[in-house]
Amino acid sequence: MNGMASDHNTSSQEDFLPHYLRKEDPFASKLSREADIVAGFYLTVIGILSTLGNGYVIFMSSKRKKKLRPAEIMTVNLAVCDLGISVVGKPFSIISFFCHRWVFGWMGCRWYGWAGFFFGCGSLITMTAVSLDRYLKICHLSYGTWLKRHHAFICLAIIWAYATFWATVPFAGVGNYAPEPFGTSCTLDWWLAQASVAGQAFILSILFFCLLFPTVVIVFSYVKIILKVKSSTKEVAHYDTRIQNSHILEMKLTKVAMLICAGFLIAWIPYAVVSVWSAFGQPDSVPIQFSVIPTLLAKSAAMYNPIIYQVIDCKFACCRSGGLKTLQRKSSLKKSR
């Protein structure tokens, strides 16, 4: 009986062990070789498009760096974060998918996890700062006109310090980075929440300060902006052309920011849901084949932003050219009269 009880206790403890501490190789791929090859090609395409797109945004912005508005400085910082994810992180996972296992060991795993969390957190906090800037510019003009370029650079320093702090905290013994259940990628060690109360406190802190709080600020800012725009559209029509043009530019920047935030959250929320379920749900309740899909979707977030910039810029250029043609017609009519 004692032997049976000890076997039962051992098996129950084995059930609650995280996947990377069990007998099997934690870095061996749990997917088929064909699935790994497809995922590798997918990440290669996304990595190339993201690198070219964000590199182009940074290059074009550098040409007019002295004329960038505070919100545009923030979007350049977002492009830097997306480029960092593509250049620093994606090659590790692409090579591992094609090799059918993680080939960089525990040191490479922790570096990859840190880099992904650092740039991802930097992206989200940057979007939070952009949403607050848009909120002040649209809803509180007295504060909005106070914000200048040097305030944007101060905000950038805070963003990078914030991302560095939360990405480095796991190395202080509070948390860790670990391989994903499918083996060919690494992430924050969500499974610590299954092991101890301290692990649960760490994961909850990460979720609040690096996901929930920024998301609430973003949603609050854009809801208030939408309500304000609906109530003030008629008022702006009575102002002179200079104020109307300034309002159009502010709304253009706001549309860019809203679309960027929406794309980021759509890409990352499924991954966050799966991660929370892995942390606080039943052990191994998330199928391995299912867990890889949100991971790949989240890695595509860095590709969307350059596309959004170009689409909005094209629309804005068309509207602006249409407005110029209208003004030219009016001036020609005046001359003919």
CSV table of C-alpha atoms in Angstrom, one decimal:
chain,number,residue,atom,x,y,z
A,1,MET,CA,0.0,0.0,0.0
A,2,ASN,CA,2.8,2.4,0.9
A,3,GLY,CA,4.5,1.6,-2.4
A,4,MET,CA,1.3,2.3,-4.3
A,5,ALA,CA,0.8,5.6,-2.4
A,6,SER,CA,4.4,6.7,-3.1
A,7,ASP,CA,3.9,5.8,-6.8
A,8,HIS,CA,0.7,7.8,-6.9
A,9,ASN,CA,2.4,10.8,-5.3
A,10,THR,CA,5.3,10.6,-7.7
A,11,SER,CA,3.0,10.4,-10.7
A,12,SER,CA,0.9,13.4,-9.4
A,13,GLN,CA,4.1,15.4,-9.0
A,14,GLU,CA,5.2,14.5,-12.5
A,15,ASP,CA,1.8,15.7,-13.8
A,16,PHE,CA,2.5,19.2,-12.4
A,17,LEU,CA,6.1,19.4,-13.6
A,18,PRO,CA,6.5,21.9,-16.4
A,19,HIS,CA,7.2,20.4,-19.8
A,20,TYR,CA,10.8,21.5,-19.9
A,21,LEU,CA,11.7,19.6,-16.6
A,22,ARG,CA,10.3,16.2,-17.7
A,23,LYS,CA,12.4,13.4,-19.1
A,24,GLU,CA,12.0,14.2,-22.8
A,25,ASP,CA,14.2,16.7,-24.6
A,26,PRO,CA,12.6,20.2,-24.1
A,27,PHE,CA,14.2,21.6,-27.3
A,28,ALA,CA,13.1,18.8,-29.6
A,29,SER,CA,10.2,19.8,-31.9
A,30,LYS,CA,6.9,18.3,-31.0
A,31,LEU,CA,5.5,19.1,-34.4
A,32,SER,CA,5.9,17.2,-37.6
A,33,ARG,CA,8.9,18.1,-39.8
A,34,GLU,CA,6.5,19.3,-42.5
A,35,ALA,CA,4.8,21.7,-40.1
A,36,ASP,CA,8.1,23.0,-38.9
A,37,ILE,CA,9.2,23.7,-42.5
A,38,VAL,CA,5.9,25.6,-43.2
A,39,ALA,CA,6.3,27.6,-40.1
A,40,GLY,CA,9.9,28.4,-41.0
A,41,PHE,CA,8.9,29.7,-44.5
A,42,TYR,CA,6.1,31.7,-42.9
A,43,LEU,CA,8.4,33.4,-40.4
A,44,THR,CA,11.0,34.0,-43.2
A,45,VAL,CA,8.5,35.9,-45.3
A,46,ILE,CA,7.2,37.9,-42.3
A,47,GLY,CA,10.7,38.6,-41.2
A,48,ILE,CA,11.8,39.9,-44.6
A,49,LEU,CA,8.7,42.1,-45.1
A,50,SER,CA,8.9,43.4,-41.5
A,51,THR,CA,12.6,44.2,-41.9
A,52,LEU,CA,12.2,46.0,-45.2
A,53,GLY,CA,9.0,47.8,-44.2
A,54,ASN,CA,10.2,49.1,-40.8
A,55,GLY,CA,13.6,49.9,-42.2
A,56,TYR,CA,12.0,52.0,-44.9
A,57,VAL,CA,9.9,53.8,-42.3
A,58,ILE,CA,13.0,54.6,-40.2
A,59,PHE,CA,15.0,55.6,-43.3
A,60,MET,CA,12.3,58.0,-44.6
A,61,SER,CA,11.8,59.5,-41.1
A,62,SER,CA,15.5,60.1,-40.7
A,63,LYS,CA,15.4,62.4,-43.8
A,64,ARG,CA,13.0,64.8,-42.0
A,65,LYS,CA,14.0,64.0,-38.4
A,66,LYS,CA,14.0,67.7,-37.4
A,67,LYS,CA,10.4,68.1,-38.6
A,68,LEU,CA,8.9,65.1,-36.9
A,69,ARG,CA,6.0,65.8,-34.6
A,70,PRO,CA,5.8,64.1,-31.1
A,71,ALA,CA,3.4,61.4,-32.3
A,72,GLU,CA,5.5,60.7,-35.4
A,73,ILE,CA,8.6,60.3,-33.1
A,74,MET,CA,6.6,57.7,-31.2
A,75,THR,CA,5.7,55.8,-34.4
A,76,VAL,CA,9.4,55.8,-35.4
A,77,ASN,CA,10.2,54.3,-32.0
A,78,LEU,CA,7.5,51.6,-32.7
A,79,ALA,CA,9.2,50.9,-36.0
A,80,VAL,CA,12.5,50.5,-34.1
A,81,CYS,CA,10.9,48.0,-31.8
A,82,ASP,CA,9.4,46.0,-34.7
A,83,LEU,CA,12.7,46.0,-36.5
A,84,GLY,CA,14.4,44.8,-33.3
A,85,ILE,CA,12.0,41.8,-33.1
A,86,SER,CA,12.6,41.0,-36.8
A,87,VAL,CA,16.4,41.3,-36.7
A,88,VAL,CA,17.3,40.0,-33.2
A,89,GLY,CA,14.6,37.4,-32.6
A,90,LYS,CA,13.2,35.9,-35.8
A,91,PRO,CA,16.5,34.4,-37.2
A,92,PHE,CA,16.7,32.2,-34.0
A,93,SER,CA,13.2,30.7,-34.5
A,94,ILE,CA,13.5,30.4,-38.3
A,95,ILE,CA,16.7,28.4,-38.0
A,96,SER,CA,15.2,26.2,-35.3
A,97,PHE,CA,12.0,25.5,-37.2
A,98,PHE,CA,14.1,24.4,-40.3
A,99,CYS,CA,16.3,22.3,-38.0
A,100,HIS,CA,13.3,20.7,-36.4
A,101,ARG,CA,14.6,21.6,-32.9
A,102,TRP,CA,15.9,24.5,-30.9
A,103,VAL,CA,19.6,24.5,-31.6
A,104,PHE,CA,20.8,27.4,-29.4
A,105,GLY,CA,20.6,25.8,-25.9
A,106,TRP,CA,19.4,27.4,-22.7
A,107,MET,CA,21.5,30.6,-23.1
A,108,GLY,CA,20.1,31.2,-26.5
A,109,CYS,CA,16.6,30.4,-25.2
A,110,ARG,CA,16.9,33.0,-22.4
A,111,TRP,CA,18.3,35.6,-24.8
A,112,TYR,CA,15.6,35.0,-27.4
A,113,GLY,CA,12.9,35.1,-24.7
A,114,TRP,CA,14.3,38.3,-23.2
A,115,ALA,CA,14.6,40.0,-26.7
A,116,GLY,CA,11.0,39.1,-27.6
A,117,PHE,CA,9.6,40.3,-24.4
A,118,PHE,CA,11.7,43.5,-24.3
A,119,PHE,CA,10.7,44.6,-27.8
A,120,GLY,CA,7.1,43.4,-27.4
A,121,CYS,CA,6.7,45.3,-24.2
A,122,GLY,CA,8.4,48.4,-25.8
A,123,SER,CA,5.9,48.3,-28.6
A,124,LEU,CA,2.9,48.1,-26.4
A,125,ILE,CA,4.1,50.9,-24.0
A,126,THR,CA,5.0,53.0,-27.1
A,127,MET,CA,1.4,52.6,-28.4
A,128,THR,CA,0.1,53.5,-24.9
A,129,ALA,CA,2.1,56.7,-25.0
A,130,VAL,CA,0.8,57.4,-28.6
A,131,SER,CA,-2.8,56.9,-27.5
A,132,LEU,CA,-2.3,59.3,-24.5
A,133,ASP,CA,-0.7,61.9,-26.9
A,134,ARG,CA,-3.7,61.6,-29.3
A,135,TYR,CA,-6.1,61.8,-26.3
A,136,LEU,CA,-4.5,65.0,-25.1
A,137,LYS,CA,-4.3,66.5,-28.6
A,138,ILE,CA,-7.9,65.8,-29.5
A,139,CYS,CA,-9.7,66.0,-26.1
A,140,HIS,CA,-7.7,68.5,-24.1
A,141,LEU,CA,-6.2,71.1,-26.4
A,142,SER,CA,-4.6,73.1,-23.6
A,143,TYR,CA,-2.5,70.1,-22.6
A,144,GLY,CA,-2.0,68.9,-26.2
A,145,THR,CA,-0.4,72.2,-27.3
A,146,TRP,CA,2.0,72.0,-24.3
A,147,LEU,CA,3.5,68.7,-25.5
A,148,LYS,CA,6.7,69.3,-27.5
A,149,ARG,CA,9.5,67.3,-29.1
A,150,HIS,CA,11.6,67.2,-26.0
A,151,HIS,CA,8.7,65.7,-24.1
A,152,ALA,CA,8.5,62.9,-26.7
A,153,PHE,CA,12.2,62.1,-26.1
A,154,ILE,CA,11.7,62.1,-22.4
A,155,CYS,CA,8.8,59.7,-22.9
A,156,LEU,CA,11.1,57.4,-25.1
A,157,ALA,CA,13.6,57.2,-22.3
A,158,ILE,CA,10.8,56.1,-19.9
A,159,ILE,CA,9.5,53.6,-22.4
A,160,TRP,CA,12.9,51.9,-22.8
A,161,ALA,CA,13.6,51.9,-19.1
A,162,TYR,CA,10.2,50.4,-18.4
A,163,ALA,CA,10.7,47.6,-21.0
A,164,THR,CA,14.2,46.9,-19.8
A,165,PHE,CA,13.0,46.6,-16.2
A,166,TRP,CA,10.2,44.1,-16.8
A,167,ALA,CA,12.2,42.1,-19.4
A,168,THR,CA,15.2,41.8,-17.0
A,169,VAL,CA,13.2,41.0,-13.8
A,170,PRO,CA,13.0,37.3,-14.5
A,171,PHE,CA,16.9,37.1,-14.4
A,172,ALA,CA,16.7,38.3,-10.8
A,173,GLY,CA,15.4,35.0,-9.6
A,174,VAL,CA,11.8,36.0,-9.7
A,175,GLY,CA,10.9,34.4,-13.0
A,176,ASN,CA,12.6,32.8,-16.0
A,177,TYR,CA,12.5,32.2,-19.8
A,178,ALA,CA,11.7,28.7,-21.0
A,179,PRO,CA,11.0,26.8,-24.2
A,180,GLU,CA,7.5,26.7,-25.7
A,181,PRO,CA,5.7,23.4,-25.4
A,182,PHE,CA,6.3,22.8,-29.1
A,183,GLY,CA,10.1,23.1,-28.6
A,184,THR,CA,11.3,25.4,-31.3
A,185,SER,CA,10.8,28.8,-29.7
A,186,CYS,CA,11.2,30.3,-26.2
A,187,THR,CA,9.1,32.7,-24.1
A,188,LEU,CA,8.4,33.9,-20.6
A,189,ASP,CA,8.1,31.0,-18.2
A,190,TRP,CA,4.3,31.1,-17.7
A,191,TRP,CA,4.4,27.7,-16.1
A,192,LEU,CA,5.9,29.1,-12.9
A,193,ALA,CA,2.3,30.0,-11.8
A,194,GLN,CA,1.7,26.2,-11.5
A,195,ALA,CA,4.6,25.8,-9.1
A,196,SER,CA,4.3,28.4,-6.3
A,197,VAL,CA,2.5,31.4,-5.0
A,198,ALA,CA,5.6,33.5,-5.8
A,199,GLY,CA,5.3,32.3,-9.4
A,200,GLN,CA,1.7,33.3,-9.5
A,201,ALA,CA,2.5,36.8,-8.2
A,202,PHE,CA,5.2,37.2,-10.8
A,203,ILE,CA,2.9,36.2,-13.7
A,204,LEU,CA,0.1,38.4,-12.4
A,205,SER,CA,2.4,41.4,-12.1
A,206,ILE,CA,3.6,40.8,-15.7
A,207,LEU,CA,0.0,40.5,-17.0
A,208,PHE,CA,-1.1,43.7,-15.2
A,209,PHE,CA,1.8,46.0,-15.9
A,210,CYS,CA,2.7,44.8,-19.4
A,211,LEU,CA,-0.7,43.9,-20.9
A,212,LEU,CA,-3.9,44.8,-19.0
A,213,PHE,CA,-3.0,48.3,-17.8
A,214,PRO,CA,-1.6,49.5,-21.1
A,215,THR,CA,-4.5,48.0,-23.0
A,216,VAL,CA,-7.0,49.7,-20.7
A,217,VAL,CA,-5.3,53.0,-21.3
A,218,ILE,CA,-5.3,52.5,-25.0
A,219,VAL,CA,-9.0,51.6,-25.1
A,220,PHE,CA,-10.0,54.5,-22.8
A,221,SER,CA,-8.1,57.0,-24.9
A,222,TYR,CA,-9.6,56.0,-28.3
A,223,VAL,CA,-13.1,55.7,-26.9
A,224,LYS,CA,-12.8,59.2,-25.6
A,225,ILE,CA,-11.4,60.4,-28.9
A,226,ILE,CA,-14.2,58.9,-30.9
A,227,LEU,CA,-16.8,60.5,-28.7
A,228,LYS,CA,-15.0,63.9,-28.9
A,229,VAL,CA,-14.7,63.7,-32.7
A,230,LYS,CA,-18.4,63.0,-33.1
A,231,SER,CA,-19.3,66.0,-31.0
A,232,SER,CA,-16.8,68.5,-32.5
A,233,THR,CA,-16.9,67.7,-36.3
A,234,LYS,CA,-19.5,70.5,-36.9
A,235,GLU,CA,-17.5,73.0,-34.8
A,236,VAL,CA,-14.3,72.5,-36.8
A,237,ALA,CA,-16.2,73.3,-40.0
A,238,HIS,CA,-16.7,76.9,-38.9
A,239,TYR,CA,-13.0,77.5,-38.3
A,240,ASP,CA,-10.5,78.9,-40.9
A,241,THR,CA,-8.6,76.8,-43.3
A,242,ARG,CA,-5.4,76.6,-41.2
A,243,ILE,CA,-7.2,75.2,-38.2
A,244,GLN,CA,-9.1,72.7,-40.4
A,245,ASN,CA,-5.8,71.5,-42.0
A,246,SER,CA,-4.3,71.1,-38.5
A,247,HIS,CA,-7.4,69.1,-37.4
A,248,ILE,CA,-7.1,66.9,-40.5
A,249,LEU,CA,-3.5,66.1,-39.8
A,250,GLU,CA,-4.2,65.3,-36.2
A,251,MET,CA,-7.0,63.0,-37.2
A,252,LYS,CA,-4.7,61.3,-39.7
A,253,LEU,CA,-2.2,60.6,-37.0
A,254,THR,CA,-5.0,59.4,-34.8
A,255,LYS,CA,-6.2,56.9,-37.4
A,256,VAL,CA,-2.7,55.6,-37.9
A,257,ALA,CA,-2.4,55.1,-34.1
A,258,MET,CA,-5.8,53.4,-33.8
A,259,LEU,CA,-5.1,51.0,-36.6
A,260,ILE,CA,-1.6,50.1,-35.2
A,261,CYS,CA,-3.0,49.4,-31.8
A,262,ALA,CA,-5.9,47.3,-33.2
A,263,GLY,CA,-3.4,45.3,-35.3
A,264,PHE,CA,-1.1,44.7,-32.3
A,265,LEU,CA,-3.9,43.7,-30.0
A,266,ILE,CA,-5.5,41.4,-32.5
A,267,ALA,CA,-2.1,39.7,-33.1
A,268,TRP,CA,-1.2,39.4,-29.4
A,269,ILE,CA,-4.4,38.7,-27.5
A,270,PRO,CA,-4.8,35.1,-28.7
A,271,TYR,CA,-1.2,34.4,-27.5
A,272,ALA,CA,-2.0,36.2,-24.2
A,273,VAL,CA,-5.1,34.0,-23.7
A,274,VAL,CA,-3.2,30.8,-24.4
A,275,SER,CA,-0.4,31.9,-22.1
A,276,VAL,CA,-2.8,32.8,-19.2
A,277,TRP,CA,-4.5,29.4,-19.7
A,278,SER,CA,-1.2,27.7,-19.5
A,279,ALA,CA,-0.3,29.6,-16.3
A,280,PHE,CA,-3.6,29.2,-14.4
A,281,GLY,CA,-5.5,26.4,-16.1
A,282,GLN,CA,-5.1,22.7,-15.9
A,283,PRO,CA,-1.5,21.5,-16.7
A,284,ASP,CA,-1.1,20.4,-20.4
A,285,SER,CA,-4.7,21.4,-21.1
A,286,VAL,CA,-3.6,23.4,-24.2
A,287,PRO,CA,-2.8,21.0,-27.1
A,288,ILE,CA,0.7,21.6,-28.5
A,289,GLN,CA,-0.5,21.8,-32.1
A,290,PHE,CA,-3.0,24.6,-30.9
A,291,SER,CA,-0.4,26.5,-28.9
A,292,VAL,CA,1.8,27.2,-32.0
A,293,ILE,CA,-0.8,29.1,-33.9
A,294,PRO,CA,-1.2,32.1,-31.5
A,295,THR,CA,2.6,32.2,-31.3
A,296,LEU,CA,3.0,32.5,-35.1
A,297,LEU,CA,0.2,35.1,-35.2
A,298,ALA,CA,1.9,37.2,-32.6
A,299,LYS,CA,5.2,37.1,-34.5
A,300,SER,CA,3.4,38.7,-37.5
A,301,ALA,CA,2.5,41.9,-35.6
A,302,ALA,CA,5.7,43.6,-36.6
A,303,MET,CA,4.7,43.4,-40.3
A,304,TYR,CA,1.4,45.3,-40.1
A,305,ASN,CA,2.6,48.8,-39.1
A,306,PRO,CA,4.5,49.8,-42.3
A,307,ILE,CA,1.5,48.7,-44.4
A,308,ILE,CA,-0.8,50.9,-42.2
A,309,TYR,CA,1.6,53.9,-42.6
A,310,GLN,CA,1.5,53.6,-46.4
A,311,VAL,CA,-2.3,53.1,-46.7
A,312,ILE,CA,-3.0,56.1,-44.5
A,313,ASP,CA,-0.4,58.2,-46.2
A,314,CYS,CA,-1.8,57.3,-49.7
A,315,LYS,CA,-5.4,58.2,-48.5
A,316,PHE,CA,-4.1,61.4,-46.9
A,317,ALA,CA,-2.2,62.4,-50.1
A,318,CYS,CA,-5.2,61.7,-52.3
A,319,CYS,CA,-7.4,63.9,-50.0
A,320,ARG,CA,-4.8,66.6,-49.9
A,321,SER,CA,-4.4,66.6,-53.6
A,322,GLY,CA,-8.2,66.7,-54.0
A,323,GLY,CA,-8.3,69.7,-51.6
A,324,LEU,CA,-5.5,71.4,-53.6
A,325,LYS,CA,-7.4,70.9,-56.8
A,326,THR,CA,-10.5,72.5,-55.3
A,327,LEU,CA,-8.5,75.5,-54.1
A,328,GLN,CA,-6.9,75.9,-57.5
A,329,ARG,CA,-10.4,75.8,-59.1
A,330,LYS,CA,-11.6,78.5,-56.7
A,331,SER,CA,-8.6,80.7,-57.3
A,332,SER,CA,-9.0,80.4,-61.1
A,333,LEU,CA,-12.7,81.3,-60.8
A,334,LYS,CA,-11.8,84.4,-58.8
A,335,LYS,CA,-9.2,85.4,-61.5
A,336,SER,CA,-11.7,84.9,-64.3
A,337,ARG,CA,-14.2,87.0,-62.4
